Short mmCIF file of N, CA and C in Angstrom, two decimals:
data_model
loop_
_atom_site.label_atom_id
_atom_site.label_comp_id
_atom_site.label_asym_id
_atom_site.label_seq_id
_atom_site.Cartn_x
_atom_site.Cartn_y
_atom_site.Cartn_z
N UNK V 1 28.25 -16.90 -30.10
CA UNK V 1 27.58 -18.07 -29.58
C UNK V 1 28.49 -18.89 -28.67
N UNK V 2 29.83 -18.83 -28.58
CA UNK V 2 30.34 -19.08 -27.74
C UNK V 2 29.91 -19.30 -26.17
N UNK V 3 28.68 -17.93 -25.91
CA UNK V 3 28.37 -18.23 -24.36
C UNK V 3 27.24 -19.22 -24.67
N UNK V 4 26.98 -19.87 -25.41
CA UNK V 4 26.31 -21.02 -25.28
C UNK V 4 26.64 -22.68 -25.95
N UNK V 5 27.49 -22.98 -25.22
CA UNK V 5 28.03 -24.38 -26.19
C UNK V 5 27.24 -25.13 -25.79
N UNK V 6 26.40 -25.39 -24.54
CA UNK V 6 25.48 -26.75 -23.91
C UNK V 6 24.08 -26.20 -25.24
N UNK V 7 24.17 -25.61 -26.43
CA UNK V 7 22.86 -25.76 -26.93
C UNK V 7 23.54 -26.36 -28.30
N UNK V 8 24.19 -26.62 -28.59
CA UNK V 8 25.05 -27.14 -29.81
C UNK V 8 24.22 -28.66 -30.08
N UNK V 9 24.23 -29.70 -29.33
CA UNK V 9 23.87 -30.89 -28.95
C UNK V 9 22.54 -30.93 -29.10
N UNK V 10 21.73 -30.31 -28.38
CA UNK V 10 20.20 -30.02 -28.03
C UNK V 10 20.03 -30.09 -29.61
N UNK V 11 20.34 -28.68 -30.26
CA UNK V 11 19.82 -28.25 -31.80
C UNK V 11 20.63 -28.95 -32.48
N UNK V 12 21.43 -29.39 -32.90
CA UNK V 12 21.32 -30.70 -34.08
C UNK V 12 20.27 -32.04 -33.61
N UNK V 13 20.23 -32.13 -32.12
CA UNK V 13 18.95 -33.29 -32.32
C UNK V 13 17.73 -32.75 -32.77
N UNK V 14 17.45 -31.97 -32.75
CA UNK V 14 15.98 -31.32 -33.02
C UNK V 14 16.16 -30.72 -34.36
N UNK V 15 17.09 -31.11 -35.28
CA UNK V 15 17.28 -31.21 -36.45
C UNK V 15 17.28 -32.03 -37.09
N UNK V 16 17.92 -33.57 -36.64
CA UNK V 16 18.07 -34.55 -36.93
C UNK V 16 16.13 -35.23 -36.91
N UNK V 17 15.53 -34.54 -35.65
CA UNK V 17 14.37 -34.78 -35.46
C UNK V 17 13.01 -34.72 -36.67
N UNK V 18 13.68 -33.32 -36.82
CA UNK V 18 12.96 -32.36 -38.25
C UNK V 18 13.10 -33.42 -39.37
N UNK V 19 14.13 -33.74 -39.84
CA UNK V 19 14.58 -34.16 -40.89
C UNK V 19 14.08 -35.35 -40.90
N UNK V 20 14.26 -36.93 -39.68
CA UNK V 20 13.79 -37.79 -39.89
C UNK V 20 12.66 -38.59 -39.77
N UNK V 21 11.93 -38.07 -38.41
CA UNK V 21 10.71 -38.22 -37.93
C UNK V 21 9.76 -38.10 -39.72
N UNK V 22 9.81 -37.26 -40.05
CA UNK V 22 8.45 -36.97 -41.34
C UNK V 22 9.01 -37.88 -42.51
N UNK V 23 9.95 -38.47 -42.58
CA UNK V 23 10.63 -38.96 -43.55
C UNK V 23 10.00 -40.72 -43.11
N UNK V 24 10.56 -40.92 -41.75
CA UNK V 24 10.31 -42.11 -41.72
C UNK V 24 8.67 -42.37 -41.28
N UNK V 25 7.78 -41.36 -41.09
CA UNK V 25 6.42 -41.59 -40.95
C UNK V 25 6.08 -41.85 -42.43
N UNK V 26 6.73 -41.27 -43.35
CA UNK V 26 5.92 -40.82 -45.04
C UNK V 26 6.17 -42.53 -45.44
N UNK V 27 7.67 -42.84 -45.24
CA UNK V 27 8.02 -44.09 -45.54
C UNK V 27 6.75 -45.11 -44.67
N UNK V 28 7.02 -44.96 -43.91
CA UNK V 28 5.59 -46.18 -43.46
C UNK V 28 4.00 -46.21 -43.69
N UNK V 29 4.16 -44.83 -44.05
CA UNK V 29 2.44 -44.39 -45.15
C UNK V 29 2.68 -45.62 -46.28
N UNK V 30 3.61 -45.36 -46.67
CA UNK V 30 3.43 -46.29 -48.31
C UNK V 30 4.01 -47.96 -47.81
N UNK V 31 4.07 -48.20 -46.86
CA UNK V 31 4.68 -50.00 -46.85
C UNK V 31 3.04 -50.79 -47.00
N UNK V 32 3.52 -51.60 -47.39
CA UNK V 32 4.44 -52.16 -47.98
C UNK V 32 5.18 -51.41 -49.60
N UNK V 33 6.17 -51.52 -50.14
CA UNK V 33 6.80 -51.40 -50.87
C UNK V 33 6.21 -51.51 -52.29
N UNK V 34 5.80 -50.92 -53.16
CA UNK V 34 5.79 -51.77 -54.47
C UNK V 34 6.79 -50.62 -55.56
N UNK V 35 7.60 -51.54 -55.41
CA UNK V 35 8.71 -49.95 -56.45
C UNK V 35 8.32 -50.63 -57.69
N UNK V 36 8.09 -51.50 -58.36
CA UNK V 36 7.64 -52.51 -59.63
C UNK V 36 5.95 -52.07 -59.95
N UNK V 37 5.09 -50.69 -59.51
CA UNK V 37 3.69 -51.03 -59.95
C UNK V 37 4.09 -48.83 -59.84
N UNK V 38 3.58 -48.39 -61.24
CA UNK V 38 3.94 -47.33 -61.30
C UNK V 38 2.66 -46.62 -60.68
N UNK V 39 1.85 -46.56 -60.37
CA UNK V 39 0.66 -46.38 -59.71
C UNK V 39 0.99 -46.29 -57.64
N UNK V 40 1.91 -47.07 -57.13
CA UNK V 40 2.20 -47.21 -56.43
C UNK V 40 3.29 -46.13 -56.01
N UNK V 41 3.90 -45.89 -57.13
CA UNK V 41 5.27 -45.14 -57.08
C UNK V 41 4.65 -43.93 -57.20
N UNK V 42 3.93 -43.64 -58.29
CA UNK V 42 2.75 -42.16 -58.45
C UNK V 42 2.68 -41.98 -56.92
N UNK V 43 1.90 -42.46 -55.94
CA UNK V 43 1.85 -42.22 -54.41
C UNK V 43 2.49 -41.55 -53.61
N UNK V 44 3.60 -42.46 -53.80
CA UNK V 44 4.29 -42.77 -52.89
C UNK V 44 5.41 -41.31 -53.19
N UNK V 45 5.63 -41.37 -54.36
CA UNK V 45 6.47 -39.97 -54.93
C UNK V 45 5.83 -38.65 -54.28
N UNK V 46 4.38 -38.43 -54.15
CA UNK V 46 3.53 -37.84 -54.15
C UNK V 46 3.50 -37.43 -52.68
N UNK V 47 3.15 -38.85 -51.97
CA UNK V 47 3.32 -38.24 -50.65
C UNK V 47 4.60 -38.11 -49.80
N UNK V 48 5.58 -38.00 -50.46
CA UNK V 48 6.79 -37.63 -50.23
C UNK V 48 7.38 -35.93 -50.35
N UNK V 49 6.59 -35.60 -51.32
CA UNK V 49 6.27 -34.02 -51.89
C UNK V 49 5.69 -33.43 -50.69
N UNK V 50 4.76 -34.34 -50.16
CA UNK V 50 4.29 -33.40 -49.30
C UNK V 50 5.24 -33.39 -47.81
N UNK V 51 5.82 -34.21 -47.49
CA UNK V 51 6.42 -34.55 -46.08
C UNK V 51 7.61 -34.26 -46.31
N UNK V 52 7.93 -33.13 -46.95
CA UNK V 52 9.40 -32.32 -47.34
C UNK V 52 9.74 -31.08 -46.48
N UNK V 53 8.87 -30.15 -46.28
CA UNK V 53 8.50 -28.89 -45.16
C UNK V 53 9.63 -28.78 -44.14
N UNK V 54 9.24 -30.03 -43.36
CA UNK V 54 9.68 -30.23 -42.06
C UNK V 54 11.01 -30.48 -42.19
N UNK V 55 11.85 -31.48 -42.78
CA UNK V 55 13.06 -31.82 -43.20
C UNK V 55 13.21 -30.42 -43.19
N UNK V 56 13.18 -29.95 -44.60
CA UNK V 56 13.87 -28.93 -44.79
C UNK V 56 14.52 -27.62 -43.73
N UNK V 57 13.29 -27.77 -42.80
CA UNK V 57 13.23 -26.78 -41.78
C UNK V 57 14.47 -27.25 -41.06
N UNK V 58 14.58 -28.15 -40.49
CA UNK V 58 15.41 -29.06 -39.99
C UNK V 58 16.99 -29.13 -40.43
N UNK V 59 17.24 -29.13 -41.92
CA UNK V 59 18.37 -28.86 -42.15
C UNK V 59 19.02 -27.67 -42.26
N UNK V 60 17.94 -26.56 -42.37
CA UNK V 60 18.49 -25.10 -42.11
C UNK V 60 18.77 -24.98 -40.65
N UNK V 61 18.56 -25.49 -39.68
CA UNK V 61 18.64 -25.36 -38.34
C UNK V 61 20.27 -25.88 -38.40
N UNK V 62 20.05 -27.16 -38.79
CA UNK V 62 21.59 -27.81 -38.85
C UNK V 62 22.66 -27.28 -39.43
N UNK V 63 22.09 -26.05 -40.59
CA UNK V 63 23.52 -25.54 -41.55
C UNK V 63 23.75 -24.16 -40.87
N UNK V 64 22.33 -22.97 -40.39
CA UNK V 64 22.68 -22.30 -38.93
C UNK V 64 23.62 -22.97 -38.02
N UNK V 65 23.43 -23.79 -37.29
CA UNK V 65 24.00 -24.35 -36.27
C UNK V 65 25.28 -24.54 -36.20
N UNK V 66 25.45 -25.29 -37.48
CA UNK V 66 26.99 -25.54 -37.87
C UNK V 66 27.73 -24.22 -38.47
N UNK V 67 27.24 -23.56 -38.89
CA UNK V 67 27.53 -22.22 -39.45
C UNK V 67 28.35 -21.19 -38.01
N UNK V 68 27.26 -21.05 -37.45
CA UNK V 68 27.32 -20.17 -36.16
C UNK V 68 28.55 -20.90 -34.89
N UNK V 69 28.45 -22.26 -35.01
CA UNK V 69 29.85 -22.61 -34.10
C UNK V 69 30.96 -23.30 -34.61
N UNK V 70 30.84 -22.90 -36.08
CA UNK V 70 31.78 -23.30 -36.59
C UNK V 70 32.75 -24.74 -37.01
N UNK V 71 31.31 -25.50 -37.21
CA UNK V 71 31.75 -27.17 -37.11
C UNK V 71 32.24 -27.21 -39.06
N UNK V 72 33.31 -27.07 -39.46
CA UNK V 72 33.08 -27.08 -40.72
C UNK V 72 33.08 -28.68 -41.51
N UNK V 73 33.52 -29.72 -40.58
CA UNK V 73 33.44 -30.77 -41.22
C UNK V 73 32.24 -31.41 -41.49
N UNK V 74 31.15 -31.08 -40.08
CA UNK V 74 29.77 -31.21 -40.14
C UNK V 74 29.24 -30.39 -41.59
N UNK V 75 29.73 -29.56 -41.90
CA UNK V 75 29.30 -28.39 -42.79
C UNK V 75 29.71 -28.98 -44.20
N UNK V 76 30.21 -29.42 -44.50
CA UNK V 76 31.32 -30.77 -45.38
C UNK V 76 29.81 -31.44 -45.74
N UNK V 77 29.69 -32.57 -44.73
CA UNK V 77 28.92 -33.57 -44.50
C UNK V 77 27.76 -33.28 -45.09
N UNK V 78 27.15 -32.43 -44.66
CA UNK V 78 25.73 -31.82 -44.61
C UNK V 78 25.57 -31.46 -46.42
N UNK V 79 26.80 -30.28 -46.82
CA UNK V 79 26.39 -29.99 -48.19
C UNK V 79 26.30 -31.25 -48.99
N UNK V 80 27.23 -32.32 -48.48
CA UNK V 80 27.18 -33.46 -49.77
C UNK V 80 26.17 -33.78 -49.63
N UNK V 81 25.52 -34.10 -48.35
CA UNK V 81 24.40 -34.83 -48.56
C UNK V 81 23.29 -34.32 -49.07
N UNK V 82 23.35 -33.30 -48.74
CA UNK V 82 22.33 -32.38 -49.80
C UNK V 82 22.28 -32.35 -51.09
N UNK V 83 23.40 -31.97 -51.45
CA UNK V 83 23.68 -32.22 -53.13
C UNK V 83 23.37 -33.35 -53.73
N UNK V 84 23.83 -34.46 -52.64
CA UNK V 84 23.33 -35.93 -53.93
C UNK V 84 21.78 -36.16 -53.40
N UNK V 85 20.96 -35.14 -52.10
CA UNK V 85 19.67 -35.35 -52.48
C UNK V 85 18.77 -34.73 -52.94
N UNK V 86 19.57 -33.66 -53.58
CA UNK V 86 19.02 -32.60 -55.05
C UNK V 86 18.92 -33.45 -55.77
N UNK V 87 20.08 -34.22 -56.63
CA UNK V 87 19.89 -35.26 -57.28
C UNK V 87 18.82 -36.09 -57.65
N UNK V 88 18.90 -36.88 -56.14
CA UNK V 88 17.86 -37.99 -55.77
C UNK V 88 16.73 -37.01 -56.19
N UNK V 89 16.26 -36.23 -55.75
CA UNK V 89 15.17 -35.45 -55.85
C UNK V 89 15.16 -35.61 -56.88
N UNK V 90 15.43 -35.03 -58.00
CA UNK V 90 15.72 -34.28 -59.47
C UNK V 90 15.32 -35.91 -60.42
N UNK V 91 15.95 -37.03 -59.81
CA UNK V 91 15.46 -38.52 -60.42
C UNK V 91 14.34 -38.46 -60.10
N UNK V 92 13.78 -38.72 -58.88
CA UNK V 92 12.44 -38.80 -58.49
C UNK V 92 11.14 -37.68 -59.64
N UNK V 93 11.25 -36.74 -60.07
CA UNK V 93 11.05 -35.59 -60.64
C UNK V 93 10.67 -36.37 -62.02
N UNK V 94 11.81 -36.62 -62.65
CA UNK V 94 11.77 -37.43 -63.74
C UNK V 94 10.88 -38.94 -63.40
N UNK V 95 11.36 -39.74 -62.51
CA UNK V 95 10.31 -40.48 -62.56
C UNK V 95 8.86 -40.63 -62.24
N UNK V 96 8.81 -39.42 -61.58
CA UNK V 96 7.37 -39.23 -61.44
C UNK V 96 6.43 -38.55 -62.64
N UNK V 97 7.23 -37.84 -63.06
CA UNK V 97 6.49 -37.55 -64.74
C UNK V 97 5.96 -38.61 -65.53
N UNK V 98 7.26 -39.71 -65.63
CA UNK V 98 7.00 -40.53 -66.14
C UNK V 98 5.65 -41.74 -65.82
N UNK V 99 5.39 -41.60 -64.17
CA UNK V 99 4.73 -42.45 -63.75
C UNK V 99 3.19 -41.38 -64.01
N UNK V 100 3.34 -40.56 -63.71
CA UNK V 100 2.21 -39.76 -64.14
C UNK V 100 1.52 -39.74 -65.49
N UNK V 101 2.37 -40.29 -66.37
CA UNK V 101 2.06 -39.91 -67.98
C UNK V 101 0.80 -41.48 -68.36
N UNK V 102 1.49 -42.18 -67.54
CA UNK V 102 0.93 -43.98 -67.28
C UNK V 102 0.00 -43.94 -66.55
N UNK V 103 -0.14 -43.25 -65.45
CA UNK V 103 -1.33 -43.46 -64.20
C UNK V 103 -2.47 -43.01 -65.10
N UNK V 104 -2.03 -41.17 -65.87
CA UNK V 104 -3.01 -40.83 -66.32
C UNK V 104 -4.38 -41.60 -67.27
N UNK V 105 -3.54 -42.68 -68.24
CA UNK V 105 -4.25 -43.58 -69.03
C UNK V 105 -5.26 -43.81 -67.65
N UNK V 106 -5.57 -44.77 -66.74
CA UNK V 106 -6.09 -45.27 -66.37
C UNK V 106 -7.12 -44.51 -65.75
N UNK V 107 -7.25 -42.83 -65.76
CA UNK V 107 -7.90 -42.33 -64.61
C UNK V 107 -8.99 -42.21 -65.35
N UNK V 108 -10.33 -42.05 -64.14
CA UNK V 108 -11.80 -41.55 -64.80
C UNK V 108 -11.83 -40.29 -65.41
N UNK V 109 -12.37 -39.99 -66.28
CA UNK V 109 -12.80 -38.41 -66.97
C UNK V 109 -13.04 -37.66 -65.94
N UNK V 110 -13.69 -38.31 -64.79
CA UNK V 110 -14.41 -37.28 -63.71
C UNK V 110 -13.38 -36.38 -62.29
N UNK V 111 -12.03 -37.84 -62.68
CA UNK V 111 -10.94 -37.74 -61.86
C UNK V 111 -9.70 -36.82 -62.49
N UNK V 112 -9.86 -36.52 -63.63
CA UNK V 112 -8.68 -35.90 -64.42
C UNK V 112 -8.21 -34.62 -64.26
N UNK V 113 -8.72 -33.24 -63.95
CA UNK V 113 -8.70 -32.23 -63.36
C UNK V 113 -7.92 -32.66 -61.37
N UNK V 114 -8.52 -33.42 -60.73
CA UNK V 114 -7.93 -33.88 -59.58
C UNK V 114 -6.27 -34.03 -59.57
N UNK V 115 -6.40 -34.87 -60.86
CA UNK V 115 -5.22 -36.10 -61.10
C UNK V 115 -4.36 -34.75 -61.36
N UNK V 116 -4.79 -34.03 -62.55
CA UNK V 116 -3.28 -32.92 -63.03
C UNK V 116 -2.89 -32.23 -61.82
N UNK V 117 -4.18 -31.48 -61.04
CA UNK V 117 -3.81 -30.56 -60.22
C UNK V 117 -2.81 -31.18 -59.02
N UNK V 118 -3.42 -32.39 -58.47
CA UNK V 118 -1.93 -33.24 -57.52
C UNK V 118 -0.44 -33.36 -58.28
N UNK V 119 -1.25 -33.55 -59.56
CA UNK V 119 0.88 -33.97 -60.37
C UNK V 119 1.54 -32.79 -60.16
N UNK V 120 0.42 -31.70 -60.70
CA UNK V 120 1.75 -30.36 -60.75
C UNK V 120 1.83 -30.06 -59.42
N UNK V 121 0.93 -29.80 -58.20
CA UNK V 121 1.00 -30.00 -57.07
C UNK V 121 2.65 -30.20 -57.18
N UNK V 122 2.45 -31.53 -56.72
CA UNK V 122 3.39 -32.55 -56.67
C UNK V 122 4.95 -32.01 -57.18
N UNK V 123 4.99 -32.20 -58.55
CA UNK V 123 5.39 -31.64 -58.84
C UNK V 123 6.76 -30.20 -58.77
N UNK V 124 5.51 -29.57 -58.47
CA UNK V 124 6.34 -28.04 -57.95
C UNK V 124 6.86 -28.28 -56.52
N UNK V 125 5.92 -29.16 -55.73
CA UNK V 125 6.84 -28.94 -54.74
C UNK V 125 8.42 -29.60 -54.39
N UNK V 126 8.55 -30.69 -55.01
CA UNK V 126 9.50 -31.19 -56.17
C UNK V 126 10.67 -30.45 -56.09
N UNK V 127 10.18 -29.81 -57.18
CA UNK V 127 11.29 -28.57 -57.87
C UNK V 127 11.62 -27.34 -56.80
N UNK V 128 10.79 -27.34 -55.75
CA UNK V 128 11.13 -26.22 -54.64
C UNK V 128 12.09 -27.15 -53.93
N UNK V 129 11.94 -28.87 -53.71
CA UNK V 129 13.06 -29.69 -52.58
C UNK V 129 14.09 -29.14 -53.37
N UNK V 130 14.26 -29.71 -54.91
CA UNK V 130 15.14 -29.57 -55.24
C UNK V 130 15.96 -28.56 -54.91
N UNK V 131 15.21 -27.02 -55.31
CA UNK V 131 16.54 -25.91 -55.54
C UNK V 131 16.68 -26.10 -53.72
N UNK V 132 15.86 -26.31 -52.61
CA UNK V 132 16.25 -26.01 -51.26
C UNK V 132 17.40 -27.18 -51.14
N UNK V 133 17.50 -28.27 -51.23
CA UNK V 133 18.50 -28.96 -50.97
C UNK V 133 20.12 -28.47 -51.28
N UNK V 134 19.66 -28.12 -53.03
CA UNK V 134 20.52 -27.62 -53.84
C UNK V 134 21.47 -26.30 -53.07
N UNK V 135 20.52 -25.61 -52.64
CA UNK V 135 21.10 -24.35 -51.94
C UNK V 135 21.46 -24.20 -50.26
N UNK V 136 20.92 -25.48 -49.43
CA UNK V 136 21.73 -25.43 -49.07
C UNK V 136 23.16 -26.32 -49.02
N UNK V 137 23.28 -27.10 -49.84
CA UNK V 137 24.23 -28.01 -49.88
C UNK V 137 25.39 -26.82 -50.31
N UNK V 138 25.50 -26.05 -51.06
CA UNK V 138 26.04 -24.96 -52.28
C UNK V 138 26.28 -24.13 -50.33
N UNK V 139 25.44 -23.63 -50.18
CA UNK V 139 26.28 -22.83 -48.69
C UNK V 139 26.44 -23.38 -48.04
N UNK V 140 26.59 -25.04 -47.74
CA UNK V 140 27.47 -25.83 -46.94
C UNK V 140 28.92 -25.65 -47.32
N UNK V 141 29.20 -26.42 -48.45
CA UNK V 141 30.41 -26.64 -48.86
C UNK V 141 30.82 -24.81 -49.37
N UNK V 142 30.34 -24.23 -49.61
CA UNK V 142 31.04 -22.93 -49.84
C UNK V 142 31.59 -22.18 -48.51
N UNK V 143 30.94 -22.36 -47.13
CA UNK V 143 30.85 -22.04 -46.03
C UNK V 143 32.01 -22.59 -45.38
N UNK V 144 32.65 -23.65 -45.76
CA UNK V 144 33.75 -24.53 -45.30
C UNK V 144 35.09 -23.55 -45.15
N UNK V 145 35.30 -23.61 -44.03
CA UNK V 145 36.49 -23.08 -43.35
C UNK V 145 36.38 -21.58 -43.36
N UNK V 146 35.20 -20.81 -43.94
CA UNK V 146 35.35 -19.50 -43.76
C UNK V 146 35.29 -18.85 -42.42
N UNK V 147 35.96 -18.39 -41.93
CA UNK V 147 35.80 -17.42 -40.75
C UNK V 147 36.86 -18.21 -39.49
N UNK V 148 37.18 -19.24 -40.01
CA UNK V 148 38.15 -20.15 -39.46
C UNK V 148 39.81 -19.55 -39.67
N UNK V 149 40.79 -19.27 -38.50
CA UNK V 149 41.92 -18.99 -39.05
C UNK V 149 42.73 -20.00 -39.69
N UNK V 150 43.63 -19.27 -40.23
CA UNK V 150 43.94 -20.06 -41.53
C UNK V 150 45.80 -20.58 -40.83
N UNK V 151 46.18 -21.76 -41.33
CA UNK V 151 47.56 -22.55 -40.71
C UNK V 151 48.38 -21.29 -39.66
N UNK V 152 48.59 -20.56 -40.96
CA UNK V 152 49.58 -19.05 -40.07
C UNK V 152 49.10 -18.72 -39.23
N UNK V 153 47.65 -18.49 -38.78
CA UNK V 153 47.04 -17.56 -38.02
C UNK V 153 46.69 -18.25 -36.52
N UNK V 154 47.11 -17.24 -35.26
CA UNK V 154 46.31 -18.21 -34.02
C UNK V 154 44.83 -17.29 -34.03
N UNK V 155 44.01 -18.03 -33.03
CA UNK V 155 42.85 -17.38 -32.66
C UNK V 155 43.02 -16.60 -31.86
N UNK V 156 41.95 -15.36 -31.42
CA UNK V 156 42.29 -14.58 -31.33
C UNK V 156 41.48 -14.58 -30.05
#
């Protein structure tokens, strides 16, 4: 990839694009804010599950990218942030169970079949951010300095 360094720039913006554009549309689906009304958070958790796709797509472009020209500090960067938003994910997971277990009291008999099929919905797709974050954060930071010569060594 060397004969192409003017695309280095281009594709992390159109990663950065991936990643934040659907993030900050999902965030303005749910404003105003109510983190205090678990019904609200049920939502909002919910439609966050769904506006995950695109990110994701987005950060595989970025861990390609960085992979292939060899940015390893970017590659650094990228796994942590991934890892603590496996995490984040993995809380969210838990609190959405929890908000689910509460919403459920309130729903109609007629709505209850709806209600489960969105949670696990929900849910699973959840547990798919998770392991994707998870994995690539894990071949970020494992990826670090490989293929890079090492103090002794010049390039070649």
């Amino acid at each position: 990839m060397d004969r192409y360094p003017r695309l280095v720039w281009p594709t992390y913006l159109v990663s950065f694009m991936l990643i934040a554009i659907p993030l900050f549309d999902a965030s303005m689906s749910v404003y105003p804010f109510g983190l205090g009304n678990e019904q609200w958070r049920f939502g909002a958790i919910g439609l966050f599950s769904n506006a995950f796709m695109i990110p994701a797509t987005g950060l595989l472009i970025a861990l390609v990218t960085a992979l292939v020209f060899g940015h390893f500090t970017f590659l650094r960067m990228l796994g942590i942030f991934c890892i603590v938003g496996a995490v984040f994910v993995f809380l969210l997971i838990l609190l959405f169970t929890l908000d689910s277990v509460q919403a459920r009291l309130i729903i109609t008999p007629q709505a209850k079949f709806s209600f489960v099929v969105a949670s696990f919905t929900a849910g699973a797709k959840m547990i798919l951010a998770v392991l994707t974050l998870g994995f690539i954060g894990i071949t970020a930071l494992k990826s670090r300095g490989r293929g890079a010569p090492s103090k002794g060594q010049a390039r070649s």
